[in-house]
Amino acid sequence: MDKRIFILSLIASAGLAASAETINISTPATSLIVRADRGAEPELLYYGARLADADVDAVVSTAKAHPAYPVYGMRTQSETALSVRHADGNMALRPLVTSVSRDSVDGLPVTTVHMRDQIYPVEVNLNYRTYPGTDVIDTWVDVVNGEKGELVLDRYASGYLPVRRGDVWVSHLYGSWANEGRLMQEPLQPGIKRIKNNDGARNSHTAHAEIMLSLDGRPNELHGPTIGAALCYGGNYRIDIDTDDSEYHHLIAGINEANSAYHMRRGETFTTPPLALTYSDEGTSGVSRNFHRWGRKYKLAHGDRERKILLNSWEGVYFDINEPGMTAMIDDIASMGGELFVMDDGWFGGKYQRNSDNAALGDWTVDTRKLPGGVPALVSAADKRGIKFGIWIEPEMTNTVSELYEKHPDWVVCPPGRDPLTGRGGTQLVLDMSNPEVQDFVVKVVDDLMTENPGIDYIKWDANMGIQNHGSLYLPADRQSHLYIDWHRGLEDVCRRIRAKYPDLTIQACASGGGRANWGVLPYFDEFWVSDNTDALQRVYMQWGTSYFFPAIAMASHISAAPNHQTFRTIPLKYRIDVAMSGRLGMEIQPRNMTDEEKDLCRRAIARYKEIRPVVQFGDLYRLQSPYDGRGVASLMYVADDKDEAVFYWYKTEEFVNQHLPRVRMAGLDPDKTYRITELNRVDNTPLDCEGLTFSGKYLMDNGLEIPYTHDLDYHKLNDYASRVLRLEAVR
Ligand code: GLA
């Protein structure tokens, strides 16, 4: 090492060491304590339930200190969050605290621990942000390269959290297309539990970038200390929980650095996505409520705005789009009380028609052979019926069979010198979002659509392919490893530009179903399509898992046909409605194929949903009985903030003669309030025993209500499903 630099750095650290600082970041119910002594590595001392002021000093002096952000080089034997290669090839980094600042960024309090390497001009800023009125703290890092040459980032996680060993269980989601959001709960064992994604474009079909840690044994929905962590990122991620030989589990979460070494020029700053942390002693539902409240208030687009009840054309007509068909669907949903009609795939194409999934993506002009009046005719048809109009696009993609690809073969993700791999339909390709020309094109797709049809209220934004081969024809040879990150920066930039121009537009994130359920993209989207699987029974499981991290207002949940198009299961309409009504209600069916009786049931359900919509979409979720427990029933409820209203859902998940189901106790009510019970969507010949009666919140939470296991129906209507939706209203 250069002697002069060494002496200078010694002087610098000696001068700084004088000032010691304890940072206490707190939310109404949580505290995070970091020691940031000048000239030393910052240390994380505590994260958990809010500390009483009187305890802080004692906790600080007795806590087991961990690095607040472990860095590779002078610490080589444990997992680290950051590892770099300096321009001279040196691989060690030791950022020491230079100062602490407290700012307000976009109205939110941010505390930053500024660090600088002991020797090299590399700065690392460790940020913590709180969100007033919520119990979420997020953390992220900025790395600034002050070196003359390139600094290469080999690992660049967003955050680190040590978690005291004990009987700690992790809850996480896994799955695949049409089976998203499956809940897995398992105890942490020695070794690394890794949750990761490599899709490139969408990241939540398989694993999810969010986890919960139940600190005190098997996860419980209503009780027990629980930590939640959500990486707010739409791209490849890696969440590691390393259980080493110490007393701690080590959680490190961030962008997946696999095949993604990042080269930084002099003066460049690399900012990681934030890792949102929360803590609740009210179990996994408590952590969910924390995420939901924070998500609605600060993250989700229009988290304070009620969502419209819609009909989407996909499962009703698939690619068979034509003007009379669309107009008939507009009529049908309007007549059932719906508020929005969404025309799905199949409406566009010029030289190549979009009659199946193998052509025309990228050619976003209306196919006037199908829709002679274009989109304006449909917008005005909707307008005449007093509803809104929405449209499907998949703007980040193209097909080999398209005018766009003919014109711009270099716009797709493709390994230089090879033919690209194709996806859906045997011809689909992903556009290279790292290319600014492609970004402009994608913005223009939305811009043109909106300029020509300002009446469009809603866009379903799809993404049906991941990055399957590595290569950008735009990025230079020495930046090929930037593809995954720059692709996402490109997408986010596009989303920001679209949102700046169309702040009121409702946009759904769809990605072959639930491929884009993450807090990285949701600031630009109002909701996501939970899954292409609309089977109500499987949805009970998928929506249960998804609700761990995402609020009902964001979870698009549609009534579809029977037999179901994915599982071929025949489920009665009542059950399909009851499941869809626990999320953002919509329909995805051909109304022409429904009987008048079925339409009438939907009409009544839509009217009722409008009444309970504020509670479902803005209320607090209490998961009561998990379908994963295999007890034959699943149950959950939403409770309004003031606890004056609630909605209770009960779904039987299996049918056996003379079976014994648990009686489900309610939660989240005011024990001292009295609630009147009204059953919604009743199909039974006789009302429930509790219909119209009042019970104290205490009784309902101590005992729950007795729910009959079957419906009282005429013989020819009997079936093996049962479900109930009860509305609870506080009476004065
Ligand atoms: C994806 C979506 C579906 C539908 C089709 C259209 O699969 O998830 O909802 O929009 O594309 O091609």
XYZ file of C-alpha atoms and ligand atoms in Angstrom:
744
model
C 0.000 0.000 0.000
C 1.114 3.542 -0.685
C 2.655 4.735 2.619
C 1.324 8.258 2.242
C -2.257 7.069 1.845
C -1.870 4.803 4.840
C -0.686 7.618 7.101
C -3.396 9.950 5.837
C -6.034 7.368 6.529
C -4.705 6.753 10.011
C -4.930 10.458 10.749
C -8.419 10.543 9.305
C -9.673 7.662 11.403
C -8.007 8.956 14.558
C -9.749 12.292 14.108
C -13.101 10.721 13.478
C -13.016 8.143 16.233
C -13.639 10.871 18.747
C -17.273 11.105 17.872
C -19.537 8.227 18.774
C -23.124 8.059 17.697
C -26.025 5.790 18.405
C -28.793 5.943 15.835
C -32.214 4.985 17.085
C -34.650 4.624 14.222
C -38.110 3.960 15.463
C -41.626 3.488 14.182
C -44.752 3.341 16.361
C -44.074 -0.282 17.330
C -40.487 -1.057 16.276
C -36.920 0.107 16.873
C -33.704 -0.342 14.953
C -30.477 0.666 16.627
C -27.209 1.248 14.829
C -23.913 2.379 16.320
C -22.093 4.665 13.918
C -18.871 5.772 15.575
C -16.729 7.916 13.312
C -13.795 5.981 11.902
C -15.293 2.604 12.760
C -17.508 0.118 10.952
C -21.172 0.761 11.710
C -22.828 -1.891 13.837
C -26.366 -3.113 14.052
C -27.303 -3.535 17.690
C -31.008 -4.160 17.712
C -34.085 -4.711 15.555
C -37.449 -5.658 16.980
C -40.277 -4.397 19.175
C -39.991 -0.737 20.025
C -37.627 -0.104 22.921
C -38.688 2.024 25.852
C -36.417 5.059 26.143
C -35.297 3.805 29.531
C -33.995 0.577 27.954
C -32.004 2.040 25.086
C -28.731 2.662 26.954
C -28.681 -0.759 28.568
C -29.523 -2.460 25.276
C -26.777 -0.539 23.508
C -24.163 -1.528 26.061
C -25.121 -5.213 26.174
C -26.237 -5.993 22.619
C -24.263 -8.380 20.473
C -22.918 -6.103 17.756
C -23.031 -7.182 14.122
C -21.785 -5.232 11.136
C -24.657 -3.076 9.937
C -23.603 -3.909 6.369
C -20.961 -6.649 6.102
C -18.393 -6.014 3.414
C -15.897 -8.427 1.875
C -12.167 -8.043 2.240
C -11.221 -7.470 5.827
C -13.922 -9.946 6.755
C -13.679 -13.069 4.646
C -15.140 -15.978 6.521
C -18.764 -15.017 6.868
C -21.273 -14.087 4.197
C -21.072 -10.483 3.060
C -23.425 -8.035 1.425
C -20.907 -6.167 -0.699
C -17.822 -7.298 -2.524
C -15.811 -5.291 -5.032
C -12.760 -5.374 -7.237
C -10.818 -2.128 -7.258
C -9.292 -0.779 -10.452
C -5.903 -2.110 -9.320
C -7.259 -5.607 -8.742
C -7.349 -5.353 -4.938
C -10.447 -7.108 -3.562
C -10.564 -5.739 -0.029
C -12.887 -2.998 1.141
C -13.310 -1.536 4.595
C -15.797 1.329 4.679
C -15.628 3.340 7.902
C -18.124 5.881 9.137
C -17.391 9.466 8.167
C -20.664 11.086 9.170
C -24.342 10.551 9.786
C -27.000 12.681 8.148
C -30.706 12.993 8.638
C -32.739 14.278 5.729
C -36.219 14.375 4.440
C -36.390 12.817 0.981
C -39.736 13.102 -0.798
C -41.226 13.913 2.572
C -39.883 10.769 4.254
C -37.242 10.745 6.985
C -33.984 9.163 5.814
C -30.987 8.518 8.060
C -27.747 7.897 6.201
C -24.541 6.478 7.587
C -21.846 7.815 5.282
C -18.777 5.628 4.949
C -15.555 5.772 3.077
C -13.038 3.047 2.529
C -10.044 3.243 4.799
C -7.769 3.625 1.754
C -9.571 3.808 -1.560
C -11.861 6.659 -2.587
C -14.918 4.432 -2.493
C -17.924 5.670 -0.567
C -20.676 3.505 0.790
C -23.818 5.148 2.119
C -26.105 3.021 4.218
C -29.632 4.421 4.292
C -32.597 3.819 6.572
C -36.001 5.297 5.800
C -39.167 5.309 7.840
C -42.725 5.725 6.647
C -44.789 7.750 9.121
C -47.826 5.922 10.413
C -46.428 2.492 9.542
C -44.036 0.013 11.082
C -41.834 -0.403 8.032
C -38.199 0.665 7.840
C -36.414 0.177 4.570
C -32.702 0.120 3.982
C -30.519 0.388 0.920
C -27.002 1.293 -0.052
C -25.341 3.689 -2.491
C -21.828 2.846 -3.600
C -19.874 5.730 -5.122
C -16.746 5.062 -7.129
C -14.176 7.800 -6.616
C -11.348 5.754 -8.080
C -9.698 6.762 -11.318
C -10.418 3.426 -12.931
C -13.367 1.075 -12.892
C -14.712 -0.420 -9.735
C -16.410 -3.760 -10.268
C -19.230 -4.817 -7.967
C -19.375 -8.579 -7.583
C -21.996 -8.556 -4.826
C -24.216 -5.643 -3.886
C -27.014 -6.687 -1.575
C -29.513 -4.179 -0.245
C -29.347 -5.089 3.394
C -28.321 -7.414 6.156
C -30.133 -8.466 9.303
C -28.873 -10.758 12.040
C -31.630 -12.777 13.698
C -31.019 -14.492 17.042
C -31.222 -18.270 16.777
C -33.924 -20.120 18.634
C -36.763 -21.874 16.926
C -36.926 -19.538 13.947
C -39.174 -20.463 11.032
C -39.203 -18.907 7.606
C -42.420 -18.405 5.626
C -41.961 -17.879 1.927
C -43.860 -18.316 -1.307
C -43.054 -20.667 -4.130
C -44.895 -21.965 -7.156
C -44.986 -21.774 -10.897
C -47.283 -20.599 -13.661
C -50.929 -21.200 -12.633
C -49.791 -22.186 -9.156
C -48.384 -18.937 -7.800
C -48.116 -17.876 -4.186
C -47.914 -21.317 -2.537
C -47.015 -20.906 1.098
C -44.042 -22.787 2.548
C -43.206 -22.623 6.232
C -40.116 -24.366 7.549
C -37.679 -24.125 10.439
C -34.280 -22.648 9.652
C -31.535 -25.248 9.757
C -27.745 -24.935 9.638
C -26.584 -24.001 6.154
C -27.959 -21.462 3.738
C -31.634 -21.189 2.911
C -31.611 -19.468 -0.469
C -34.624 -17.957 -2.189
C -33.818 -16.648 -5.630
C -34.986 -15.732 -9.058
C -33.254 -15.771 -12.437
C -36.146 -15.043 -14.793
C -34.692 -11.734 -15.896
C -37.983 -9.975 -16.592
C -40.580 -11.195 -14.054
C -39.730 -12.477 -10.625
C -42.634 -13.940 -8.691
C -43.972 -16.973 -10.509
C -41.617 -19.271 -8.719
C -40.179 -17.872 -5.517
C -41.052 -14.452 -4.087
C -38.770 -11.634 -2.995
C -40.497 -11.422 0.397
C -40.199 -13.582 3.495
C -41.326 -13.712 7.108
C -39.366 -15.026 10.053
C -41.353 -16.324 13.011
C -38.937 -15.979 15.892
C -40.653 -18.166 18.403
C -41.460 -21.465 16.772
C -44.005 -22.570 14.206
C -45.650 -19.546 12.540
C -48.910 -18.416 14.057
C -51.289 -16.100 12.208
C -52.293 -14.006 15.189
C -49.566 -14.226 17.811
C -45.827 -14.217 18.232
C -42.817 -12.112 17.312
C -42.404 -12.056 13.547
C -40.116 -10.193 11.164
C -41.077 -9.441 7.582
C -38.596 -8.612 4.838
C -39.488 -7.571 1.304
C -36.939 -6.777 -1.350
C -38.510 -4.019 -3.429
C -37.252 -5.102 -6.807
C -38.724 -6.470 -10.018
C -35.653 -8.291 -11.299
C -33.490 -11.214 -10.303
C -33.025 -11.435 -6.561
C -31.290 -13.513 -3.987
C -32.364 -13.832 -0.388
C -29.970 -15.851 1.729
C -30.464 -16.824 5.328
C -27.184 -18.226 6.518
C -27.290 -20.240 9.700
C -23.625 -20.541 10.585
C -21.884 -21.666 13.747
C -22.782 -18.454 15.619
C -25.829 -17.653 17.703
C -27.430 -15.923 14.755
C -29.101 -16.452 11.421
C -27.822 -13.944 8.886
C -30.315 -12.549 6.397
C -28.799 -10.943 3.307
C -31.116 -9.817 0.537
C -30.570 -8.016 -2.717
C -30.265 -8.203 -6.456
C -29.045 -11.606 -7.607
C -25.473 -10.935 -8.602
C -25.202 -14.152 -10.640
C -23.815 -13.319 -14.094
C -24.217 -9.639 -13.231
C -20.858 -8.164 -12.242
C -21.412 -4.415 -12.369
C -18.691 -2.082 -13.656
C -18.688 1.459 -12.324
C -16.909 4.340 -13.954
C -15.254 7.072 -11.925
C -17.878 9.211 -10.242
C -20.659 6.707 -10.837
C -23.102 5.783 -8.066
C -24.741 2.393 -7.803
C -27.933 2.373 -5.762
C -29.386 -0.919 -4.600
C -33.135 -1.450 -4.406
C -34.551 -1.034 -0.900
C -35.121 -3.912 1.492
C -38.259 -3.225 3.531
C -38.295 -4.604 7.055
C -41.120 -4.831 9.500
C -41.795 -6.468 12.812
C -44.959 -7.444 14.631
C -45.721 -9.408 17.758
C -49.117 -10.253 16.251
C -47.841 -13.136 14.156
C -47.790 -13.508 10.406
C -51.109 -11.687 9.916
C -49.635 -8.824 11.938
C -46.674 -8.574 9.588
C -49.055 -8.750 6.617
C -51.086 -5.870 8.010
C -47.893 -3.840 8.400
C -46.918 -4.474 4.788
C -50.460 -3.841 3.545
C -50.807 -0.514 5.350
C -47.390 0.648 4.157
C -48.043 -0.648 0.644
C -51.380 1.116 0.312
C -50.120 4.359 1.787
C -46.681 4.659 0.235
C -45.993 2.106 -2.467
C -48.912 0.910 -4.551
C -50.140 3.254 -7.276
C -53.371 4.844 -6.028
C -53.401 2.770 -2.857
C -56.127 5.039 -1.495
C -58.490 4.711 -4.442
C -61.238 2.087 -4.687
C -60.812 -0.312 -7.592
C -63.489 -0.726 -10.227
C -65.356 -3.992 -10.735
C -64.478 -5.216 -14.201
C -65.090 -7.833 -16.864
C -61.982 -8.997 -18.716
C -62.487 -10.622 -22.109
C -59.679 -13.219 -21.974
C -61.326 -16.396 -20.721
C -64.604 -15.362 -22.336
C -63.393 -15.083 -25.933
C -59.583 -15.543 -25.920
C -58.290 -14.229 -29.291
C -61.743 -14.093 -30.851
C -62.050 -10.315 -30.686
C -64.637 -8.526 -32.789
C -66.735 -5.426 -32.385
C -70.157 -7.011 -31.801
C -68.609 -9.440 -29.305
C -66.878 -6.685 -27.368
C -69.948 -4.486 -27.381
C -72.059 -7.355 -26.094
C -69.628 -7.902 -23.226
C -69.713 -4.186 -22.447
C -73.510 -4.414 -22.291
C -73.384 -7.478 -20.101
C -70.991 -6.175 -17.487
C -72.789 -2.835 -17.371
C -76.100 -4.613 -16.842
C -74.641 -6.587 -13.937
C -73.471 -3.396 -12.243
C -69.817 -3.613 -13.272
C -67.800 -0.472 -13.809
C -65.138 -1.349 -16.381
C -64.643 -3.586 -19.396
C -61.144 -4.716 -20.369
C -60.414 -5.972 -23.878
C -57.597 -8.496 -23.597
C -55.188 -9.919 -26.188
C -56.118 -10.189 -29.882
C -57.155 -6.629 -30.842
C -54.042 -5.505 -32.743
C -51.906 -6.370 -35.763
C -51.478 -5.156 -39.336
C -49.451 -7.184 -41.776
C -49.532 -10.020 -39.228
C -52.785 -10.726 -37.413
C -52.937 -11.557 -33.746
C -55.163 -14.619 -33.915
C -53.031 -16.694 -31.613
C -49.991 -16.149 -29.429
C -47.447 -16.531 -32.224
C -47.541 -13.178 -34.035
C -47.808 -9.393 -33.998
C -46.540 -8.368 -30.546
C -45.001 -4.979 -31.143
C -47.453 -4.029 -33.893
C -49.734 -2.037 -31.649
C -52.193 -0.775 -34.222
C -55.794 -1.791 -34.011
C -56.815 -4.617 -36.353
C -59.672 -2.944 -38.201
C -60.658 -6.263 -39.770
C -61.837 -7.192 -36.278
C -62.713 -3.768 -34.960
C -63.836 -1.540 -37.829
C -64.610 1.319 -35.469
C -61.253 0.911 -33.749
C -60.800 1.496 -30.058
C -62.842 4.736 -30.117
C -66.010 2.799 -30.973
C -65.513 0.615 -27.904
C -64.622 3.492 -25.604
C -67.792 5.214 -26.679
C -69.861 2.015 -26.333
C -68.606 1.747 -22.760
C -69.230 5.410 -22.174
C -72.826 5.087 -23.345
C -73.393 2.353 -20.759
C -71.769 4.456 -18.062
C -68.714 2.261 -17.635
C -65.011 2.630 -18.392
C -62.873 0.913 -20.991
C -59.517 -0.816 -20.587
C -57.104 -2.556 -22.925
C -54.367 -5.215 -22.894
C -50.809 -4.623 -24.103
C -47.516 -6.455 -23.775
C -45.144 -3.691 -24.786
C -41.790 -5.154 -23.686
C -42.162 -8.063 -26.082
C -42.298 -8.932 -29.761
C -42.651 -11.978 -32.023
C -40.299 -13.069 -34.778
C -43.472 -12.801 -36.848
C -44.059 -9.068 -36.528
C -43.379 -5.885 -38.409
C -41.484 -4.581 -35.393
C -38.969 -7.427 -35.479
C -38.585 -7.149 -39.235
C -37.684 -3.516 -38.779
C -35.594 -3.789 -35.615
C -34.057 -7.256 -35.286
C -31.406 -5.717 -33.041
C -33.948 -4.588 -30.462
C -34.369 -7.991 -28.853
C -32.476 -9.674 -26.053
C -30.107 -11.928 -27.951
C -26.604 -13.283 -27.455
C -24.432 -11.435 -29.988
C -23.647 -13.693 -32.934
C -26.434 -16.198 -32.233
C -30.104 -16.619 -32.989
C -32.304 -15.650 -30.038
C -34.272 -18.313 -28.202
C -38.003 -17.947 -28.647
C -40.730 -18.306 -26.046
C -44.531 -18.329 -26.110
C -46.060 -19.424 -29.378
C -42.621 -20.508 -30.562
C -41.948 -16.962 -31.770
C -41.983 -14.626 -28.780
C -38.928 -12.522 -27.938
C -38.092 -10.077 -25.170
C -37.183 -6.545 -26.192
C -33.902 -5.210 -24.863
C -35.042 -2.692 -22.299
C -31.461 -1.601 -21.663
C -31.583 0.099 -25.069
C -32.887 3.703 -24.823
C -34.466 3.411 -28.275
C -36.493 0.460 -27.050
C -37.438 2.392 -23.928
C -38.711 5.245 -26.093
C -40.653 2.763 -28.202
C -42.364 1.243 -25.151
C -43.291 4.676 -23.812
C -44.672 5.524 -27.239
C -46.878 2.418 -27.288
C -48.736 3.747 -24.266
C -48.491 7.351 -25.376
C -50.001 6.665 -28.805
C -52.772 4.572 -27.337
C -53.635 7.268 -24.814
C -53.325 10.139 -27.259
C -55.627 8.462 -29.735
C -57.996 7.257 -27.015
C -57.878 9.558 -24.025
C -60.925 7.716 -22.701
C -58.898 4.604 -21.878
C -59.109 4.178 -18.125
C -57.164 0.974 -17.543
C -54.257 -0.894 -19.065
C -53.486 -4.538 -18.466
C -49.713 -4.621 -18.985
C -48.560 -8.156 -19.647
C -45.117 -9.769 -19.889
C -45.195 -13.367 -21.028
C -41.546 -14.238 -21.352
C -38.410 -14.108 -19.265
C -34.869 -13.515 -20.454
C -33.889 -16.946 -21.730
C -30.584 -16.179 -23.399
C -27.941 -13.764 -22.239
C -26.989 -10.937 -24.500
C -27.643 -7.377 -25.486
C -26.998 -6.064 -28.981
C -26.989 -2.601 -27.446
C -24.630 -2.963 -24.482
C -20.925 -2.932 -25.336
C -18.861 -6.093 -24.949
C -17.485 -5.062 -21.562
C -20.972 -4.294 -20.224
C -22.767 -7.514 -21.168
C -22.929 -8.468 -17.511
C -25.114 -5.390 -16.931
C -27.993 -6.848 -18.918
C -30.253 -7.956 -16.054
C -29.794 -4.759 -14.089
C -29.919 -2.323 -16.984
C -32.971 -4.118 -18.385
C -34.797 -3.363 -15.140
C -33.524 0.156 -14.904
C -34.882 0.604 -18.427
C -38.266 -0.789 -17.442
C -38.465 1.373 -14.332
C -37.524 4.415 -16.326
C -40.263 3.682 -18.822
C -42.765 3.227 -16.001
C -41.708 6.525 -14.427
C -42.155 8.363 -17.713
C -45.565 6.837 -18.298
C -46.676 7.608 -14.751
C -45.453 11.189 -15.036
C -47.638 11.703 -18.085
C -50.604 9.522 -17.113
C -50.815 9.706 -13.346
C -54.480 8.708 -13.210
C -54.394 5.668 -15.442
C -55.082 2.358 -13.725
C -52.428 -0.179 -14.747
C -52.438 -3.853 -13.929
C -49.163 -5.747 -13.729
C -49.713 -9.091 -15.368
C -46.919 -11.457 -16.301
C -48.350 -14.781 -17.473
C -50.445 -14.431 -14.340
C -48.632 -13.577 -11.119
C -45.109 -13.034 -12.410
C -44.934 -9.438 -11.252
C -46.152 -9.386 -7.696
C -43.371 -7.455 -6.007
C -42.923 -4.126 -4.257
C -40.364 -3.059 -6.844
C -42.846 -2.550 -9.672
C -46.010 -1.872 -7.677
C -45.323 1.860 -7.295
C -46.139 2.033 -11.009
C -49.040 -0.395 -10.989
C -52.382 -0.391 -9.242
C -52.727 -4.136 -8.932
C -51.482 -7.448 -10.262
C -53.088 -10.497 -11.795
C -52.628 -13.120 -9.101
C -52.563 -16.060 -11.501
C -53.779 -17.290 -14.857
C -55.403 -19.998 -12.800
C -58.900 -18.791 -11.893
C -60.036 -22.040 -10.253
C -61.688 -20.841 -7.041
C -60.441 -23.699 -4.873
C -56.837 -23.320 -5.920
C -57.243 -19.548 -5.604
C -58.072 -20.020 -1.900
C -54.526 -21.333 -1.477
C -52.818 -18.921 -3.861
C -54.572 -15.839 -2.502
C -53.836 -16.960 1.057
C -50.124 -17.056 0.307
C -50.126 -13.886 -1.764
C -51.919 -12.025 1.042
C -48.865 -12.593 3.231
C -47.234 -9.633 1.535
C -49.825 -7.908 -0.652
C -53.147 -6.248 0.201
C -56.482 -7.339 -1.252
C -56.783 -4.072 -3.176
C -53.838 -5.191 -5.347
C -54.971 -8.769 -5.880
C -57.079 -9.135 -9.030
C -59.489 -11.968 -8.459
C -62.024 -12.901 -11.104
C -65.173 -15.000 -11.330
C -64.652 -17.410 -14.220
C -66.502 -20.247 -15.941
C -67.238 -23.794 -14.805
C -65.688 -26.167 -15.604
C -62.642 -24.057 -14.947
C -60.371 -23.552 -17.938
C -57.197 -24.457 -16.061
C -58.216 -27.245 -13.690
C -61.438 -28.363 -15.431
C -63.011 -28.483 -11.997
C -66.666 -27.601 -11.722
C -67.235 -25.293 -8.793
C -70.614 -23.695 -8.110
C -70.923 -20.031 -8.963
C -71.598 -19.101 -5.334
C -68.172 -20.398 -4.254
C -66.454 -18.762 -7.243
C -68.058 -15.440 -6.325
C -67.212 -15.746 -2.636
C -63.538 -16.360 -3.403
C -63.304 -13.537 -5.949
C -64.972 -11.164 -3.474
C -62.085 -11.531 -1.042
C -59.792 -9.663 -3.433
C -60.241 -7.010 -6.090
C -63.419 -8.402 -7.617
C -63.748 -8.892 -11.355
C -65.197 -11.288 -13.895
C -63.429 -13.265 -16.583
C -66.180 -15.188 -18.299
C -68.465 -15.061 -21.337
C -71.673 -13.626 -19.871
C -73.532 -14.845 -22.945
C -73.022 -18.389 -21.653
C -74.506 -17.617 -18.242
C -78.107 -18.299 -17.266
C -80.306 -15.473 -16.064
C -80.158 -16.942 -12.588
C -76.367 -16.882 -12.669
C -76.310 -13.338 -13.945
C -78.667 -12.373 -11.208
C -76.421 -13.897 -8.558
C -73.492 -11.938 -9.995
C -75.551 -8.757 -10.111
C -76.399 -9.141 -6.432
C -72.798 -9.969 -5.564
C -71.501 -6.908 -7.397
C -73.982 -4.698 -5.567
C -72.920 -6.195 -2.236
C -69.247 -5.936 -3.079
C -69.696 -2.211 -3.629
C -70.953 -1.989 -0.037
C -68.076 -3.952 1.469
C -65.415 -2.690 -0.952
C -63.921 -0.139 1.448
C -63.476 -2.806 4.133
C -61.963 -5.363 1.735
C -59.729 -2.919 -0.070
C -58.638 -0.701 2.821
C -59.294 -2.863 5.882
C -56.975 -4.912 8.069
C -56.582 -8.560 7.164
C -56.832 -11.278 9.788
C -56.121 -14.760 8.461
C -58.013 -17.117 10.736
C -57.812 -20.692 9.497
C -55.228 -21.698 6.942
C -56.162 -23.963 4.040
C -52.620 -25.316 4.365
C -53.454 -26.758 7.795
C -55.613 -29.366 6.070
C -58.505 -28.948 8.484
C -61.066 -28.822 5.707
C -61.791 -25.120 5.929
C -60.084 -21.815 5.205
C -61.206 -18.561 6.741
C -60.125 -14.941 6.841
C -61.610 -11.562 7.553
C -61.110 -7.872 6.909
C -61.816 -5.316 9.595
C -62.244 -1.585 9.007
C -59.816 0.730 10.732
C -62.445 2.006 13.163
C -63.615 -1.582 13.778
C -67.175 -0.615 12.912
C -67.362 -2.995 9.979
C -65.893 -6.321 9.012
C -66.301 -9.021 6.392
C -65.782 -12.672 7.257
C -65.032 -15.361 4.635
C -65.349 -19.095 5.161
C -64.526 -21.686 2.489
C -64.796 -25.410 2.825
C -61.776 -26.928 1.108
C -62.806 -30.579 1.098
C -65.983 -32.578 1.433
C -66.504 -35.760 3.455
C -69.741 -37.074 4.871
C -70.052 -36.419 8.595
C -66.778 -34.531 8.622
C -65.760 -32.376 11.560
C -64.620 -28.879 10.805
C -63.198 -26.479 13.367
C -65.330 -23.596 14.528
C -63.436 -20.506 13.437
C -62.845 -17.767 15.998
C -62.843 -14.247 14.607
C -60.139 -11.655 15.258
C -59.464 -7.949 15.038
C -62.909 -6.830 16.246
C -63.592 -4.456 19.101
C -64.526 -6.729 22.028
C -66.819 -4.040 23.384
C -68.735 -3.401 20.201
C -71.837 -5.278 19.133
C -72.003 -6.502 15.570
C -75.018 -7.388 13.442
C -74.491 -10.350 11.113
C -75.734 -10.367 7.512
C -74.936 -13.135 5.104
C -73.976 -11.968 1.580
C -74.566 -13.966 -1.603
C -77.013 -16.294 0.148
C -78.198 -19.209 -1.979
C -79.752 -21.287 0.812
C -83.502 -21.782 1.106
C -83.311 -20.775 4.753
C -81.220 -18.050 6.378
C -78.381 -18.850 8.750
C -79.342 -19.116 12.420
C -77.221 -16.053 13.119
C -78.746 -13.964 10.321
C -79.682 -10.501 11.558
C -78.608 -11.283 15.131
C -76.097 -9.277 17.097
C -73.064 -10.553 18.998
C -70.370 -8.803 20.939
C -66.951 -8.589 19.370
C -65.697 -10.437 22.429
C -68.020 -13.388 21.837
C -67.145 -13.552 18.146
C -63.438 -13.521 18.936
C -63.749 -16.008 21.816
C -66.066 -18.427 20.063
C -66.765 -17.539 16.445
C -70.039 -18.553 14.862
C -71.314 -21.993 14.023
C -71.310 -22.251 10.235
C -73.269 -25.096 8.619
C -71.053 -27.406 6.581
C -73.437 -27.582 3.625
C -75.919 -25.358 1.871
C -79.639 -25.800 2.232
C -80.557 -26.189 -1.440
C -83.139 -27.994 -3.531
C -82.023 -31.555 -4.218
C -80.955 -30.979 -7.824
C -78.729 -28.097 -6.782
C -76.840 -29.882 -4.024
C -73.089 -30.028 -4.510
C -69.886 -30.683 -2.629
C -68.876 -27.046 -2.052
C -69.756 -24.649 0.721
C -68.722 -21.082 1.380
C -70.010 -18.105 3.340
C -69.439 -14.379 3.329
C -70.726 -12.564 6.391
C -70.911 -8.845 6.834
C -70.503 -7.510 10.360
C -71.758 -4.048 11.189
C -71.380 -2.442 14.583
C -74.701 -1.369 16.030
C -74.972 1.536 18.410
C -51.198 -13.977 -20.347
C -52.054 -13.378 -19.261
C -53.498 -13.713 -19.519
C -53.901 -13.181 -20.870
C -52.979 -13.731 -21.926
C -53.231 -13.078 -23.263
O -51.195 -15.354 -20.284
O -51.643 -13.820 -18.006
O -54.320 -13.167 -18.526
O -53.873 -11.780 -20.864
O -51.621 -13.522 -21.613
O -52.441 -13.599 -24.254
